[in-house]
XYZ file of C-alpha atoms in Angstrom:
576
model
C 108.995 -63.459 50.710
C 109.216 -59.533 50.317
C 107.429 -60.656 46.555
C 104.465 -62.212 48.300
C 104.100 -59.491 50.527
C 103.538 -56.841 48.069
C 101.675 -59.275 45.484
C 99.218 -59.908 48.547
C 99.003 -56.018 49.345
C 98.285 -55.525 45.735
C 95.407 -57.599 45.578
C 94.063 -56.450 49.368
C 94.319 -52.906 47.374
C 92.631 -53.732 44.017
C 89.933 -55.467 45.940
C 89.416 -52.330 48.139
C 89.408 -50.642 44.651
C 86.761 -52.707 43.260
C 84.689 -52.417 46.486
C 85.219 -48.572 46.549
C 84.505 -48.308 43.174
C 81.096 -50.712 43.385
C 80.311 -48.519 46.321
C 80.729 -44.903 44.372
C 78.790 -46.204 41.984
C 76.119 -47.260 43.458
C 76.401 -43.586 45.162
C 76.374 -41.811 41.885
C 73.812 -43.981 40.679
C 71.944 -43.637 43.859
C 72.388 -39.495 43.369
C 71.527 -39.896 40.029
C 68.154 -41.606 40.682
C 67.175 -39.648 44.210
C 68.562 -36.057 42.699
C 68.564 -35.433 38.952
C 65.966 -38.564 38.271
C 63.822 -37.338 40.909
C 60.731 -35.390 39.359
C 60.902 -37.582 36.081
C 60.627 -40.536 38.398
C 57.646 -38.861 40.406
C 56.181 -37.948 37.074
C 56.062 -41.451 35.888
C 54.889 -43.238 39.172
C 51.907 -40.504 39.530
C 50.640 -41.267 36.009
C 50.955 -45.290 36.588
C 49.037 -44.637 40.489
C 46.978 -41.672 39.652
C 45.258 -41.018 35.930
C 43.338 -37.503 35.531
C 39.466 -38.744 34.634
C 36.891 -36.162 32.833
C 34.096 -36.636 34.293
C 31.298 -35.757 31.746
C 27.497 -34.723 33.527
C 24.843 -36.213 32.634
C 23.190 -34.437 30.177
C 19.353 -33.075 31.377
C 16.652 -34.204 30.089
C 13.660 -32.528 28.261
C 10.279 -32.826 29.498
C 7.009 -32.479 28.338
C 4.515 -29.410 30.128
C 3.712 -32.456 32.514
C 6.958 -33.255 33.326
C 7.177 -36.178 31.071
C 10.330 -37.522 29.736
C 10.804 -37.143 26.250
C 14.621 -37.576 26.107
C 17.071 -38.534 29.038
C 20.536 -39.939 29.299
C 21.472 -43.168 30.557
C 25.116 -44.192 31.367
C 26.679 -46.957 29.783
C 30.163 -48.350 29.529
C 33.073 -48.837 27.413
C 35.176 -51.860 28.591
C 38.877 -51.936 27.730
C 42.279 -53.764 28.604
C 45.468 -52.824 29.946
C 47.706 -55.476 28.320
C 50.902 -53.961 30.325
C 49.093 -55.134 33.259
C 47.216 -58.301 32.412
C 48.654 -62.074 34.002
C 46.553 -64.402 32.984
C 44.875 -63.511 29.460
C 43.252 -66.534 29.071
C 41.411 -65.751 31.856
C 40.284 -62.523 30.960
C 39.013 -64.015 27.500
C 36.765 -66.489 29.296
C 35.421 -64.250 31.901
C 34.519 -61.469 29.798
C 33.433 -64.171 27.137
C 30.783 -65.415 29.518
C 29.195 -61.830 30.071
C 28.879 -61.587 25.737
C 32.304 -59.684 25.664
C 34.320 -61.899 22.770
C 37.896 -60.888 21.917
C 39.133 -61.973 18.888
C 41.894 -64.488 19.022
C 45.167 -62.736 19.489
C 48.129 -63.094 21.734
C 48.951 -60.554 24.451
C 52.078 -59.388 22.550
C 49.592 -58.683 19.594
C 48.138 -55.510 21.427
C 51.629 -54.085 21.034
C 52.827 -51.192 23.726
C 49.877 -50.094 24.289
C 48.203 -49.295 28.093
C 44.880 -49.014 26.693
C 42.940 -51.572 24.183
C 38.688 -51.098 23.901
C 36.948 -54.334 23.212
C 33.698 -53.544 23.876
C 31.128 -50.458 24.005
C 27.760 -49.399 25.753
C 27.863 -51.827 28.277
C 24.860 -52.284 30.377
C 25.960 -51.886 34.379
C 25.072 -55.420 35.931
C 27.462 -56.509 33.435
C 30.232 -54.197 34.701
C 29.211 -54.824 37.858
C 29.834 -58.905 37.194
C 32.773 -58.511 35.799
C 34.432 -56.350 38.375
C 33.749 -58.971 40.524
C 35.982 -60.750 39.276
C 38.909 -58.711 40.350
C 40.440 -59.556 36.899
C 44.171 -57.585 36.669
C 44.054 -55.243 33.256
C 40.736 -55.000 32.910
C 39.721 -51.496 32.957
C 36.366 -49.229 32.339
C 35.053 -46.360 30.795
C 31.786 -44.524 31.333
C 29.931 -42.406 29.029
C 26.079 -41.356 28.721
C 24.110 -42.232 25.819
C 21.499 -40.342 24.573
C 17.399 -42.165 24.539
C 14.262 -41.287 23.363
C 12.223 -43.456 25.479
C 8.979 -41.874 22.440
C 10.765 -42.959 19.480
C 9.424 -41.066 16.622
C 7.099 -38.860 19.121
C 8.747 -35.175 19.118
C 11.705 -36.130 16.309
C 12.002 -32.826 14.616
C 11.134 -30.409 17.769
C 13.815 -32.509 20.338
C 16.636 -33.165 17.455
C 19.219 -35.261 17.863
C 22.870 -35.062 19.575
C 26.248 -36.139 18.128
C 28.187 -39.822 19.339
C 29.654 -37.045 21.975
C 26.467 -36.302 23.440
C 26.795 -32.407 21.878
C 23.276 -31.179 20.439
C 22.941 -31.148 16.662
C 19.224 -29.771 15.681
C 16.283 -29.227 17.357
C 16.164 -28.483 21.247
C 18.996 -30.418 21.816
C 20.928 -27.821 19.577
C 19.197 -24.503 21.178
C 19.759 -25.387 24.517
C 22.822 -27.665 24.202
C 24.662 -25.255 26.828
C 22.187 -25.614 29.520
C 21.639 -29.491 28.947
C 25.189 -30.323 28.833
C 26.476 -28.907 32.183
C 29.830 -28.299 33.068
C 32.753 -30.995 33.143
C 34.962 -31.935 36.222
C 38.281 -32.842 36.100
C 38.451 -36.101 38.672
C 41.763 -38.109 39.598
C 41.511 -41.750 39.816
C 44.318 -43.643 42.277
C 45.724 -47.571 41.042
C 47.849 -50.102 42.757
C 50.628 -51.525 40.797
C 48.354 -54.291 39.518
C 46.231 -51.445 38.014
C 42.982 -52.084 40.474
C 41.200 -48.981 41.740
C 42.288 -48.318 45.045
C 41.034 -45.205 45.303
C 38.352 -43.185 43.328
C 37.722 -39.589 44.368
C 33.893 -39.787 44.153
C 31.950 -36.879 42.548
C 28.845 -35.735 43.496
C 26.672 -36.358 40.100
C 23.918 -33.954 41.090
C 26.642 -31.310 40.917
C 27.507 -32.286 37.236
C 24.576 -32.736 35.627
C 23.193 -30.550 32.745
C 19.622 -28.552 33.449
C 16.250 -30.246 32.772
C 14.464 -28.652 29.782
C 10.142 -28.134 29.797
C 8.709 -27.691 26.589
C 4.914 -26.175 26.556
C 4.161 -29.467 24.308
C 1.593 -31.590 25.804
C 2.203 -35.478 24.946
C -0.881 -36.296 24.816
C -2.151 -33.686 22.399
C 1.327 -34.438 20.239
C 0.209 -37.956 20.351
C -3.385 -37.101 18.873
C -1.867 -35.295 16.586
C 0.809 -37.186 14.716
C -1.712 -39.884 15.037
C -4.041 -38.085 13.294
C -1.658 -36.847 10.686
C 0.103 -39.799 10.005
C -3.355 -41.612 8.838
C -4.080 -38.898 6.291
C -0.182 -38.178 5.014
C 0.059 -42.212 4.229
C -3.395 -42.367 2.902
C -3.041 -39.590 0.290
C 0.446 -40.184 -0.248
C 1.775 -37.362 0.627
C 4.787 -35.640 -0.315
C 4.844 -33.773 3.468
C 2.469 -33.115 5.868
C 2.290 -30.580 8.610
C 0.219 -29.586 11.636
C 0.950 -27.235 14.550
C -1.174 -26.926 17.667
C -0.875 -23.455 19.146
C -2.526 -21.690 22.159
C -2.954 -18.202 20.859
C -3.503 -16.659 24.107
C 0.645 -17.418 25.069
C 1.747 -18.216 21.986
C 2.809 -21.507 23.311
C 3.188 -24.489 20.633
C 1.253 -27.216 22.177
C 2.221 -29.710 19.474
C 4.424 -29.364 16.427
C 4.406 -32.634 13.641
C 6.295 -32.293 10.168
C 6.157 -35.995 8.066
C 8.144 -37.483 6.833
C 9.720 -38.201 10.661
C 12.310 -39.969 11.606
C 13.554 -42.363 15.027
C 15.793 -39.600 16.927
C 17.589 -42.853 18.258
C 17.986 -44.263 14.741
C 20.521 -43.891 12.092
C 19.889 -40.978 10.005
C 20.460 -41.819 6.498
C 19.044 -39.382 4.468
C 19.761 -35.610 6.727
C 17.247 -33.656 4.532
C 14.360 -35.288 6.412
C 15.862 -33.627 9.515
C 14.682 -30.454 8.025
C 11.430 -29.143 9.999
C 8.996 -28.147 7.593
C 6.489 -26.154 9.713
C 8.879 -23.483 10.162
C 11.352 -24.218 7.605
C 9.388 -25.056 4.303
C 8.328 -22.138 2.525
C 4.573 -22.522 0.400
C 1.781 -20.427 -0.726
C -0.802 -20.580 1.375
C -3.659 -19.988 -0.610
C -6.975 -19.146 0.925
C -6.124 -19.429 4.436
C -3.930 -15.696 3.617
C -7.238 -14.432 2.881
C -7.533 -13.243 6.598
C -5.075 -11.033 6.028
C -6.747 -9.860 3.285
C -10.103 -9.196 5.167
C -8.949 -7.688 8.817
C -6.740 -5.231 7.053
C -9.488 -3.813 4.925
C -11.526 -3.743 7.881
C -8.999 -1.965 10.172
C -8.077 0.709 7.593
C -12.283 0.855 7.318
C -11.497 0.718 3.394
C -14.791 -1.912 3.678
C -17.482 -2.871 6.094
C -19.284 -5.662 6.782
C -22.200 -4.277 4.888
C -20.468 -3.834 1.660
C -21.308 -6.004 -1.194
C -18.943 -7.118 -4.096
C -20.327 -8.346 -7.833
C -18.242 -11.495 -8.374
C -18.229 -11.129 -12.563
C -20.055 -14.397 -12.483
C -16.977 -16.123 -11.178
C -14.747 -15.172 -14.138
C -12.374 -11.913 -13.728
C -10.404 -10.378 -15.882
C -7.044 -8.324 -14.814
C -3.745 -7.034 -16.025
C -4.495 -9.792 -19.000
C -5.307 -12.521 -16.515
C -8.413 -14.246 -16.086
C -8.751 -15.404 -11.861
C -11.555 -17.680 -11.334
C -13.552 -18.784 -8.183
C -14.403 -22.421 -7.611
C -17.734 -21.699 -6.043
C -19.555 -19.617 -8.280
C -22.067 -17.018 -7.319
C -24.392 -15.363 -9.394
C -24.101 -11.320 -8.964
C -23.143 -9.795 -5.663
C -22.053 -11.022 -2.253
C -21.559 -9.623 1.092
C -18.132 -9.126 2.455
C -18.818 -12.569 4.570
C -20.767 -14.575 2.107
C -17.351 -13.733 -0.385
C -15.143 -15.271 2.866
C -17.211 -18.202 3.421
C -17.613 -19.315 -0.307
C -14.014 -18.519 -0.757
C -14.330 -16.205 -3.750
C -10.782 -14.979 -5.026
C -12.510 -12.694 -6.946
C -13.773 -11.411 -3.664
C -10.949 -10.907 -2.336
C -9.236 -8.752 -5.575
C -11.752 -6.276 -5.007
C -11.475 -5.809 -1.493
C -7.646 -5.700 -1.799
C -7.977 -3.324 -4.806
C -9.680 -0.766 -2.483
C -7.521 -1.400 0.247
C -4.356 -0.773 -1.765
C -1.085 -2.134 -2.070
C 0.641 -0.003 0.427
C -2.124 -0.397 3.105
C -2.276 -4.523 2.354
C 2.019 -4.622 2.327
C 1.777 -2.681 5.684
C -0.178 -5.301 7.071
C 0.972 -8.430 5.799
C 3.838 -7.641 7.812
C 2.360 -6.697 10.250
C 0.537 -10.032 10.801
C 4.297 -11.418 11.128
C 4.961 -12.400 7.348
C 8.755 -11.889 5.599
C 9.788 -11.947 9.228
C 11.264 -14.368 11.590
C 8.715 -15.561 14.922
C 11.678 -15.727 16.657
C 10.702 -19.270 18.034
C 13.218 -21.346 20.068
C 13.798 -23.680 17.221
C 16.419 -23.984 14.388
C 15.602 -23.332 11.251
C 13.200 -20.965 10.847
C 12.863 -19.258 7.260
C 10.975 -15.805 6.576
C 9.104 -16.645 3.768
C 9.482 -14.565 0.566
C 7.380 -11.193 0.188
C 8.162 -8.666 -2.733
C 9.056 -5.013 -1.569
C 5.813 -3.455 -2.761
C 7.717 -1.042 -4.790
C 8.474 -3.911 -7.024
C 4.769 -4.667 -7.027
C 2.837 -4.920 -10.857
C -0.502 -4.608 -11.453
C -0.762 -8.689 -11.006
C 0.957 -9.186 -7.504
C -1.994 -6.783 -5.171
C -4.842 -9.621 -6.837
C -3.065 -12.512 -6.850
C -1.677 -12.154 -3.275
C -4.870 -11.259 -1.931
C -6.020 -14.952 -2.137
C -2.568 -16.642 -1.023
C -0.466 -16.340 -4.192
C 2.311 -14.772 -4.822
C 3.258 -14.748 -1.617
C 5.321 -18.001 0.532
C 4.612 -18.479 4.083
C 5.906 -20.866 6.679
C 3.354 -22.940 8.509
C 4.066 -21.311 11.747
C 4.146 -18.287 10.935
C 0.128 -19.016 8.899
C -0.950 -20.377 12.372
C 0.378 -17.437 14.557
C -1.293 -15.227 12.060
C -4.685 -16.977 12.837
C -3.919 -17.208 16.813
C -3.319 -13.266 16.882
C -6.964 -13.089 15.041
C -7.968 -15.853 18.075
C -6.470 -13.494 20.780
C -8.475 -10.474 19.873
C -5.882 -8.845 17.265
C -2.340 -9.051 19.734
C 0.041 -11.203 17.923
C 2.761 -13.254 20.247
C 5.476 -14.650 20.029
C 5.629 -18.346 19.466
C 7.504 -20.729 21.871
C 8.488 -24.454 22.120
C 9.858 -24.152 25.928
C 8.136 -23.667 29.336
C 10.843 -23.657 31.425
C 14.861 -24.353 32.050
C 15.715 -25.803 35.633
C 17.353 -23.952 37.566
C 20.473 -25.595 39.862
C 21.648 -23.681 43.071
C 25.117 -24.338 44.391
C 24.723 -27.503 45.712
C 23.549 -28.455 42.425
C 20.168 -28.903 43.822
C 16.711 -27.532 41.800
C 14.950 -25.059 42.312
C 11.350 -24.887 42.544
C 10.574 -21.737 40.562
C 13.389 -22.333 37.570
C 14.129 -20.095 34.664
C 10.782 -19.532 33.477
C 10.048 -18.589 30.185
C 7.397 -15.783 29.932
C 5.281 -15.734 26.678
C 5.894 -12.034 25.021
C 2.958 -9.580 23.244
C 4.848 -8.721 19.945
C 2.523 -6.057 19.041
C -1.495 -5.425 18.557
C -2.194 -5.913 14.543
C -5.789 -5.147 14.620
C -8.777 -3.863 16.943
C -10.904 -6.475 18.897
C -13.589 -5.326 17.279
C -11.827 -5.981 13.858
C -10.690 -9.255 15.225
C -13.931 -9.847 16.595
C -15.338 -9.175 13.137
C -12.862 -12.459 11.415
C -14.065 -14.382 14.299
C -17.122 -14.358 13.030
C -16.688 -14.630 9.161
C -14.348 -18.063 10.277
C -17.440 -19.685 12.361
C -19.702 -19.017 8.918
C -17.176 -20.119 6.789
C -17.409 -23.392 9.004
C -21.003 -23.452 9.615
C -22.338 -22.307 5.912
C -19.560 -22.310 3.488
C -16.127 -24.170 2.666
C -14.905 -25.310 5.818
C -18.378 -27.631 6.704
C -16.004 -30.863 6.841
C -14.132 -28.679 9.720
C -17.308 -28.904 12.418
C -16.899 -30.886 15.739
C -19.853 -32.271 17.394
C -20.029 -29.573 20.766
C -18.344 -27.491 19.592
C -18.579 -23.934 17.346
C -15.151 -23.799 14.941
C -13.819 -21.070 12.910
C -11.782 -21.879 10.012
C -10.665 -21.111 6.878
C -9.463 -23.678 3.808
C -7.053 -23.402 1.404
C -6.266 -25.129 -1.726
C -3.190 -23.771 -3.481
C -2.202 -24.501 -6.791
C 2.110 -25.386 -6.387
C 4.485 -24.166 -9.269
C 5.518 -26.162 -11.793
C 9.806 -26.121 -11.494
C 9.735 -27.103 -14.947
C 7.268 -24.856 -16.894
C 7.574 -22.089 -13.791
C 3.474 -21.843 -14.260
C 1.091 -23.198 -11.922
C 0.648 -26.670 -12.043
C -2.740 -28.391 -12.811
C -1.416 -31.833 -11.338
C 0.222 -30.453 -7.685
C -1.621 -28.891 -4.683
C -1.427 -28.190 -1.217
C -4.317 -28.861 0.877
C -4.592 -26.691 4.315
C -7.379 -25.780 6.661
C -6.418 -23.771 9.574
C -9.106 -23.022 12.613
C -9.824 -22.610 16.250
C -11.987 -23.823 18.383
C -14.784 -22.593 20.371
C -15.034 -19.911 17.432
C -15.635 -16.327 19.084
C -13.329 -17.736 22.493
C -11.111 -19.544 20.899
C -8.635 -21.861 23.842
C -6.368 -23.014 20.732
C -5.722 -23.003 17.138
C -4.983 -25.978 15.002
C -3.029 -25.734 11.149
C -2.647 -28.509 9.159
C -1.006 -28.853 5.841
C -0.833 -31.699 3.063
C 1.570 -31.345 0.332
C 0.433 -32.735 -2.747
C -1.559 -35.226 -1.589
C -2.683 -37.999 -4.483
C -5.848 -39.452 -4.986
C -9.185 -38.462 -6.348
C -9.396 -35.157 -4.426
C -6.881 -32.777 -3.700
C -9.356 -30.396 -2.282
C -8.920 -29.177 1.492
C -12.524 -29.452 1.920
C -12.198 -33.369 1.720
C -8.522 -33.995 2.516
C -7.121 -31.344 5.625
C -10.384 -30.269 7.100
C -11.551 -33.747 8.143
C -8.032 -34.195 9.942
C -8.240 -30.956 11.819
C -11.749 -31.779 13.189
C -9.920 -35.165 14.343
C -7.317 -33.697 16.226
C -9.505 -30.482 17.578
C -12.320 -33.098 18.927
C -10.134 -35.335 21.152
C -7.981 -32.355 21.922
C -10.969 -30.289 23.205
C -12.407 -33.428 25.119
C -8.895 -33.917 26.525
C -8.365 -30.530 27.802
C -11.923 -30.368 29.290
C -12.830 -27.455 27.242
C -16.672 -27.595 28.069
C -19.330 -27.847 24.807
C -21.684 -25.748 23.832
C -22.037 -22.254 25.206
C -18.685 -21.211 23.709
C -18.797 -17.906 26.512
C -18.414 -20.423 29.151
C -15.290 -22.620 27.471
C -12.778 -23.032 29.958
C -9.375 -23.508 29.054
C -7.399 -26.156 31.358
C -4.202 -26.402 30.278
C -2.711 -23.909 32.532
């Protein structure tokens, strides 16, 4: 009896033992999780409920001088799953399977530990917006803003192109990347345990958005001119072509077209034809330098107007060299007949009296071997010898464009300081950058972008003087394929024979064909270049192959800026 007593006690103790124990451990454990498990727990449930979300801006877009859009950003969406989370995956195949969205046939367990599968990229919104309504467990979405060109190929080489990231990569997407891109917010985004938004800390977009860009391009004139371009670069067969559209008054670059082009929404296959060749090619100019040439031997008064030249019958001898003119003339010439028939021989003499130093002093002057400074990447110098390094060839040969390599832009804003009475500026792409205030909010006046005088090359009266010799050289000599119905024009051409890389002598086979002019002649309200490299064909002359294109694009751009005909004193310049 006293036996069953203590065998019962010892089993009324054990089981208190066992109890006790369960109990302590569930304490410990309990301690464990509450106490020492506490912020690792926290840690874990505020990633599953809340995920940190970078909220990228929208990137600003760039605007023409009228405020139209030339590149913007639209948002789009990356859909992806959350396989951790997903119940019914058959489902989630057929809905997103009737919105276009296929996923490959797999198993859930395929996806392997993983919280985060993408199945589908740049999703339109009213698809998103279908699909959420499903209320579809796992599914999960990511936004991003892709970059558009709503012009295609209008503007390729001046806007650029941005990386898959949205970061700028040439042009004025590059430049003002900083300004476009905005800053970045850091948002928090709140989840059930199914993994549905419950909670999305809303950010005021306005806030994050980059700043809108205004380029002093007009369209419209960019329009005419690639238009124009394009017809003569694919006619000719062109290895490049070039023209810029400047207002010489500001320096602002009303249009700016280098072909080949390119889509700046395409694939870029080739990345040399990203390269901007009207201020990153380097070429002799040719005759168009011969301003140079002329106002500097006018401003140093080494000639006058009244001086005469004998042109050796169009055949010159020098430093074992014979230079030739194209257009012969018989004896002497006056300083502007010599411009207007484009005599190189001309030009020799009038350089030989003005002197190497003098004519080095001013070719620099004019802005050449030196940066613009525009707001574009790329720009070369050109190449110049220091004129201590000058022979008895180089002061002859560069007098009439050779020997010497230029960049388009930096030929044109030679020929707009002429245009603005001898005060040479510096040349821009952009009008304005937005301005946001606090609230992320524009302001009306913006970060405008002042035009700036780089410094006067030659008198008004000397420019006055060019002004002049162009409208002849238009009117009576080279440049007669450059007139415009209504309109006085002042050009020059240029027809430059290219080096052979092979023989390293000029070639007889390769040109470049370039007429650059402004129009009204003595008030001039903008300057046109344009350039053909080696265009094929029965002529290669500029006469016949660049000056019929510039009188294209100067026509309808003068008749769409309202610049009125005839009585160039009263021309009226609308564009500001």
């Amino acid at each position: 009896m006293r036996k069953k007593k203590i065998k019962k006690i010892n089993r009324r103790t054990a089981l208190i033992f066992v109890i006790m124990s369960v109990f302590f451990l569930l304490f410990a454990k309990l301690v464990y999780v509450q106490i020492i498990l506490h912020g690792k727990i926290n840690r874990t449930v505020d990633k599953m409920i809340n995920r940190e979300n970078v909220e990228t801006p929208k990137r600003g877009d760039i605007l023409d001088f009228n405020r139209k859009i030339l590149a913007t950003s639209i948002k789009k969406y990356t859909v992806f799953l959350d396989p951790k989370v997903i119940k019914d995956f058959n489902r989630v195949k057929t809905v997103l399977a009737n919105n276009g969205i296929k996923i490959k046939e797999k198993q859930l367990s395929d996806f392997g530990n993983t919280s985060y599968v993408p199945i589908a990229f740049n999703i339109n919104v009213d698809i998103v917006d279908k699909i959420k309504k499903e209320q579809l467990k796992g599914i999960g979405f990511g936004t991003k803003y892709v970059r558009q060109y709503p012009e295609g190929r209008l503007l390729a080489h001046i806007l650029g192109i941005t990386d898959s990231d949205g970061n700028g990569l040439e042009g004025i997407e590059k430049i003002y990347n900083e300004p476009l891109s905005g800053n970045t917010i850091m948002t928090k985004i709140r989840r059930d345990g199914y993994g549905r938004i419950i909670q999305d800390k809303l950010v005021n977009q306005s806030k994050t958005r980059g700043q809108n860009v205004e380029l002093s391009i007009d369209r419209t004139i960019q329009f005419i001119t690639e238009e124009e371009l394009r017809k003569v670069f694919e006619k000719y067969k062109a290895k490049k072509a070039v023209c810029i559209v400047q207002d010489p008054k500001d320096g602002k670059i009303l249009a700016m077209v280098s072909l080949p082009d390119f889509d700046c929404s395409g694939k870029i296959k080739d990345i040399s034809i990203l390269r901007n060749a009207a201020i990153s090619d380097v070429y002799e100019p040719g005759s168009t330098f011969k301003i140079v040439t002329v106002a500097a031997a006018l401003e140093t008064k080494k000639v006058k107007l009244s001086d005469t030249f004998y042109l050796e019958n169009g055949k010159f001898k020098i430093a074992g060299h014979t230079i030739r003119d194209d257009h012969k003339i018989q004896g002497s010439a006056s300083l502007s007949k010599s411009m207007e028939m484009s005599s190189n021989i001309g030009m020799v003499k009038i350089a030989q009296k003005l002197g190497s130093e003098n004519f080095y002093e001013y070719i620099r002057k004019f802005g050449f071997y030196s940066l613009t400074g525009i707001d574009l990447p790329g720009e070369e110098r050109g190449l110049l010898m220091d004129v201590e390094r000058w022979n008895a060839l180089t002061l002859p040969t560069v007098s009439f464009g050779q020997g010497i390599g230029v960049t388009a832009l930096q030929i044109i804003n030679a020929y707009s300081a002429i245009a603005n009475d001898g005060i040479l500026t510096k040349p821009c792409v952009i009008k304005k950058i937005e301005k946001l205030n606090a609230d992320g909010e524009t302001e009306m006046d913006g970060n405008i972008l002042e035009s700036r005088e780089i410094r006067r090359v030659v008198s008004t009266e000397t420019a006055h003087a060019i002004k002049k010799i162009l409208k002849n050289t238009v009117e009576l000599g080279t440049g007669k394929s450059a007139k415009i119905n209504g309109y006085t024009v002042g050009g020059k051409t240029g027809t430059a024979q290219k080096v052979d890389p092979a023989t390293k002598t000029y070639s007889t086979k390769h040109y470049t064909a370039s007429f650059c002019g402004m129009v009204p002649a003595m008030n001039p309200a903008f300057v046109i270049l344009v350039v053909v490299d080696e265009p094929k064909g029965s002529s290669y002359y500029a006469a016949s192959v660049a000056s019929p294109v510039f009188a294209n694009i100067a026509r309808r751009t003068a008749e769409y800026l309202g610049i009125e005909k005839d009585d160039v004193t009263q021309a009226v310049f609308k564009h500001k």
